[in-house]
Coordinates of C-alpha atoms in Angstrom, one line a residue:
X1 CA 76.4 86.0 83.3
X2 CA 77.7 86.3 86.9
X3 CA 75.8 88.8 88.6
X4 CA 77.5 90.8 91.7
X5 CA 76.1 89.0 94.2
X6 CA 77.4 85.9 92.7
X7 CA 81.3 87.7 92.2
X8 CA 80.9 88.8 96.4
X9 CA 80.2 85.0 96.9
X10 CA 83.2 83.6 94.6
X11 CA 85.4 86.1 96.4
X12 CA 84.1 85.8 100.1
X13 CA 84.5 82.0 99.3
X14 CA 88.1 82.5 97.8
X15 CA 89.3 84.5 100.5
X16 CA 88.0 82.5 103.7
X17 CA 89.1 79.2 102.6
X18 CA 92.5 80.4 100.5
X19 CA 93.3 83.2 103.2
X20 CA 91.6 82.3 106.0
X21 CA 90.6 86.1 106.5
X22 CA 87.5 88.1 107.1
X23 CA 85.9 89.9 103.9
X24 CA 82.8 92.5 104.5
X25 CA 81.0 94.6 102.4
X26 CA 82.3 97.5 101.8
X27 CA 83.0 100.9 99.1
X28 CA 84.9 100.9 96.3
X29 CA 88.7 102.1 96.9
X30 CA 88.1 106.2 96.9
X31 CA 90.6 108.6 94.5
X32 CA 93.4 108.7 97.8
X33 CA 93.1 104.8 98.3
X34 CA 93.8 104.4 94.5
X35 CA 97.0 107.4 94.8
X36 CA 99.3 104.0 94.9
X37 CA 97.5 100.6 94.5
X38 CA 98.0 97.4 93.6
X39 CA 96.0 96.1 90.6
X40 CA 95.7 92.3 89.8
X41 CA 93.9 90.6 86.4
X42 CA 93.1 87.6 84.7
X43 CA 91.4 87.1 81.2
X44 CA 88.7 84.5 80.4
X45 CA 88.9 83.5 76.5
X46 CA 86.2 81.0 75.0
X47 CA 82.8 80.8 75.0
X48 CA 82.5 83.7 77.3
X49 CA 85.6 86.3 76.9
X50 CA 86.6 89.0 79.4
X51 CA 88.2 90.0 82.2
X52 CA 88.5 89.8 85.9
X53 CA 90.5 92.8 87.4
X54 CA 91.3 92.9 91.6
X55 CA 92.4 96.4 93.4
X56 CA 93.7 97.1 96.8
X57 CA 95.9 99.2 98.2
X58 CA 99.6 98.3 99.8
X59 CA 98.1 97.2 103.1
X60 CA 96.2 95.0 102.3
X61 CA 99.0 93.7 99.7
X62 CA 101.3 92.9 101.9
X63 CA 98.3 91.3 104.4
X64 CA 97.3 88.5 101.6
X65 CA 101.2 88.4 101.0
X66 CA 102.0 87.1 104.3
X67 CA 98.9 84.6 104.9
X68 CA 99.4 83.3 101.4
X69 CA 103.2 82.8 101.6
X70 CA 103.3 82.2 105.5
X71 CA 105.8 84.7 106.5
X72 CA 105.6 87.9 108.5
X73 CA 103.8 91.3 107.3
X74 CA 107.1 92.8 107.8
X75 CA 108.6 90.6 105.7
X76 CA 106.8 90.9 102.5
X77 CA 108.4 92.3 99.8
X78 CA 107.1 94.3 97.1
X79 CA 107.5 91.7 94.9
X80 CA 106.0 89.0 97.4
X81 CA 102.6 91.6 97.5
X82 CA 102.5 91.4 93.6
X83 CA 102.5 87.5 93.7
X84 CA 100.3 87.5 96.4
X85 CA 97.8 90.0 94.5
X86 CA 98.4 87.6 91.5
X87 CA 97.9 84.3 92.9
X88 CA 94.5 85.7 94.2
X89 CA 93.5 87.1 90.9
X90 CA 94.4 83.4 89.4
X91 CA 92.6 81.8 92.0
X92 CA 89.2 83.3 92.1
X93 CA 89.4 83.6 87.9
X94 CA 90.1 79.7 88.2
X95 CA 86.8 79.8 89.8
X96 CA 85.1 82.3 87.9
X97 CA 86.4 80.2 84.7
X98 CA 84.3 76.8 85.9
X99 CA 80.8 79.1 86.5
X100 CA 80.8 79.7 82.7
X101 CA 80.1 78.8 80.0
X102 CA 83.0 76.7 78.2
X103 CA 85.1 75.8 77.0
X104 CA 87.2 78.2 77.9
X105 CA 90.7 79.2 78.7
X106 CA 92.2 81.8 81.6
X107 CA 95.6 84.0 80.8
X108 CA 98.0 84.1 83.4
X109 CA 98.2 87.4 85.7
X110 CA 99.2 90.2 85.4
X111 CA 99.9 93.1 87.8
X112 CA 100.4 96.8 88.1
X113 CA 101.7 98.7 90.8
X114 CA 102.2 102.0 91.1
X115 CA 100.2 105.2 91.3
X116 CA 98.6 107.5 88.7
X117 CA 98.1 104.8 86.3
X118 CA 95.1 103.2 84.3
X119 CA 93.9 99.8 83.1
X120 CA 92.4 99.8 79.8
X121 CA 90.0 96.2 79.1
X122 CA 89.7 97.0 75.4
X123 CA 86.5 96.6 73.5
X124 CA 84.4 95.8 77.1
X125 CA 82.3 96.7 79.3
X126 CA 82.4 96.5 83.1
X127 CA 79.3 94.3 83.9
X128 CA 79.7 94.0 87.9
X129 CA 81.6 95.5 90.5
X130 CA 82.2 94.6 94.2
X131 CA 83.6 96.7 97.1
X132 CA 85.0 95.0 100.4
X133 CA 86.6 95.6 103.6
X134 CA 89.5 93.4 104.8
X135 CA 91.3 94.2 108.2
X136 CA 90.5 97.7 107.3
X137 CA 91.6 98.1 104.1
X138 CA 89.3 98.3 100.9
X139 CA 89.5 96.2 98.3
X140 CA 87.8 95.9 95.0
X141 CA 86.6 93.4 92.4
X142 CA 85.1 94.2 88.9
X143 CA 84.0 91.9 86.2
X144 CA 84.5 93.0 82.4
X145 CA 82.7 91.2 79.3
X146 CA 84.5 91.1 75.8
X147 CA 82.3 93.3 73.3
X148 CA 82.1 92.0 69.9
X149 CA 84.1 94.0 67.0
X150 CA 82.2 97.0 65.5
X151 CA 83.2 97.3 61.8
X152 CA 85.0 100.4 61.0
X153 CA 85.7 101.3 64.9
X154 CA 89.0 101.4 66.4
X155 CA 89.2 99.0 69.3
X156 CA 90.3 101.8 71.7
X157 CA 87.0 103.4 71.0
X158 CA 85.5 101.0 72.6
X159 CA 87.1 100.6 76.0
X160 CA 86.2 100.0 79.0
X161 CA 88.7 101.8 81.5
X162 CA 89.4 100.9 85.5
X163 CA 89.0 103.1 87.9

């Protein structure tokens, strides 16, 4: 199982090298820094099943946006931040996906942005959780493991839910 010390590593590692940007420590994204957010995820299916989920708010978006795609902050268009936020989440579940055990298979992105919503990883449980600071915006990682069925319960009794 990856362990948070080992998610802060794959990310730090994914970021500097993909991003070329500084990540530090840092708190999970508070109730006003989650009032409209950006929320990236990728599922793991195979030996290990579950799911990777990123958070951070416009900001910071539109930051990874322009170093990713090469253009100007200004520039970056909604729809170039949820890429961006997506290619990310693909990326460092790419790497997640080779520290486990296989074989195994990762789903493409997908990503919500907005405010006042909720992602729901059904039948899971959130086994690590990461909080960073990038150019002085939080940002937030959490890892969530696939539960196995429980005979005679509904699967949204057994959710796991972001946030």
């Amino acid at each position: 199982m990856i362990a948070e010390n080992q998610l802060r590593a794959l990310i730090d590692l994914v970021w500097t090298t993909t991003l070329q940007m500084e990540l530090a420590p840092g708190s999970l994204l508070t109730a006003p820094e989650r009032a409209y957010a950006l929320a990236a995820s990728v599922q793991v299916t195979g030996a290990w099943q579950g799911a990777l989920v990123l958070e951070c708010a416009p900001p910071l978006a539109r930051c990874i946006a322009a170093r990713l795609f090469n253009i100007d902050e200004n520039e970056a268009t909604p729809a170039d931040m949820r890429d961006a936020l997506g290619e990310i989440a693909n990326i460092v579940g790419g790497n997640l996906k080779a520290r486990l055990p296989g074989p195994s298979a990762l789903s493409l992105p997908m990503v919500t942005q907005g405010s006042d919503f909720l992602i729901s990883i059904l039948r899971s449980r959130r086994v690590c959780q990461a909080g960073f600071v990038c150019s002085g915006h939080p940002f937030a990682a959490s890892l969530y493991e696939r539960l196995p069925a429980t005979p005679g319960l509904c699967c949204c009794e057994e959710s796991a839910v972001c946030g």
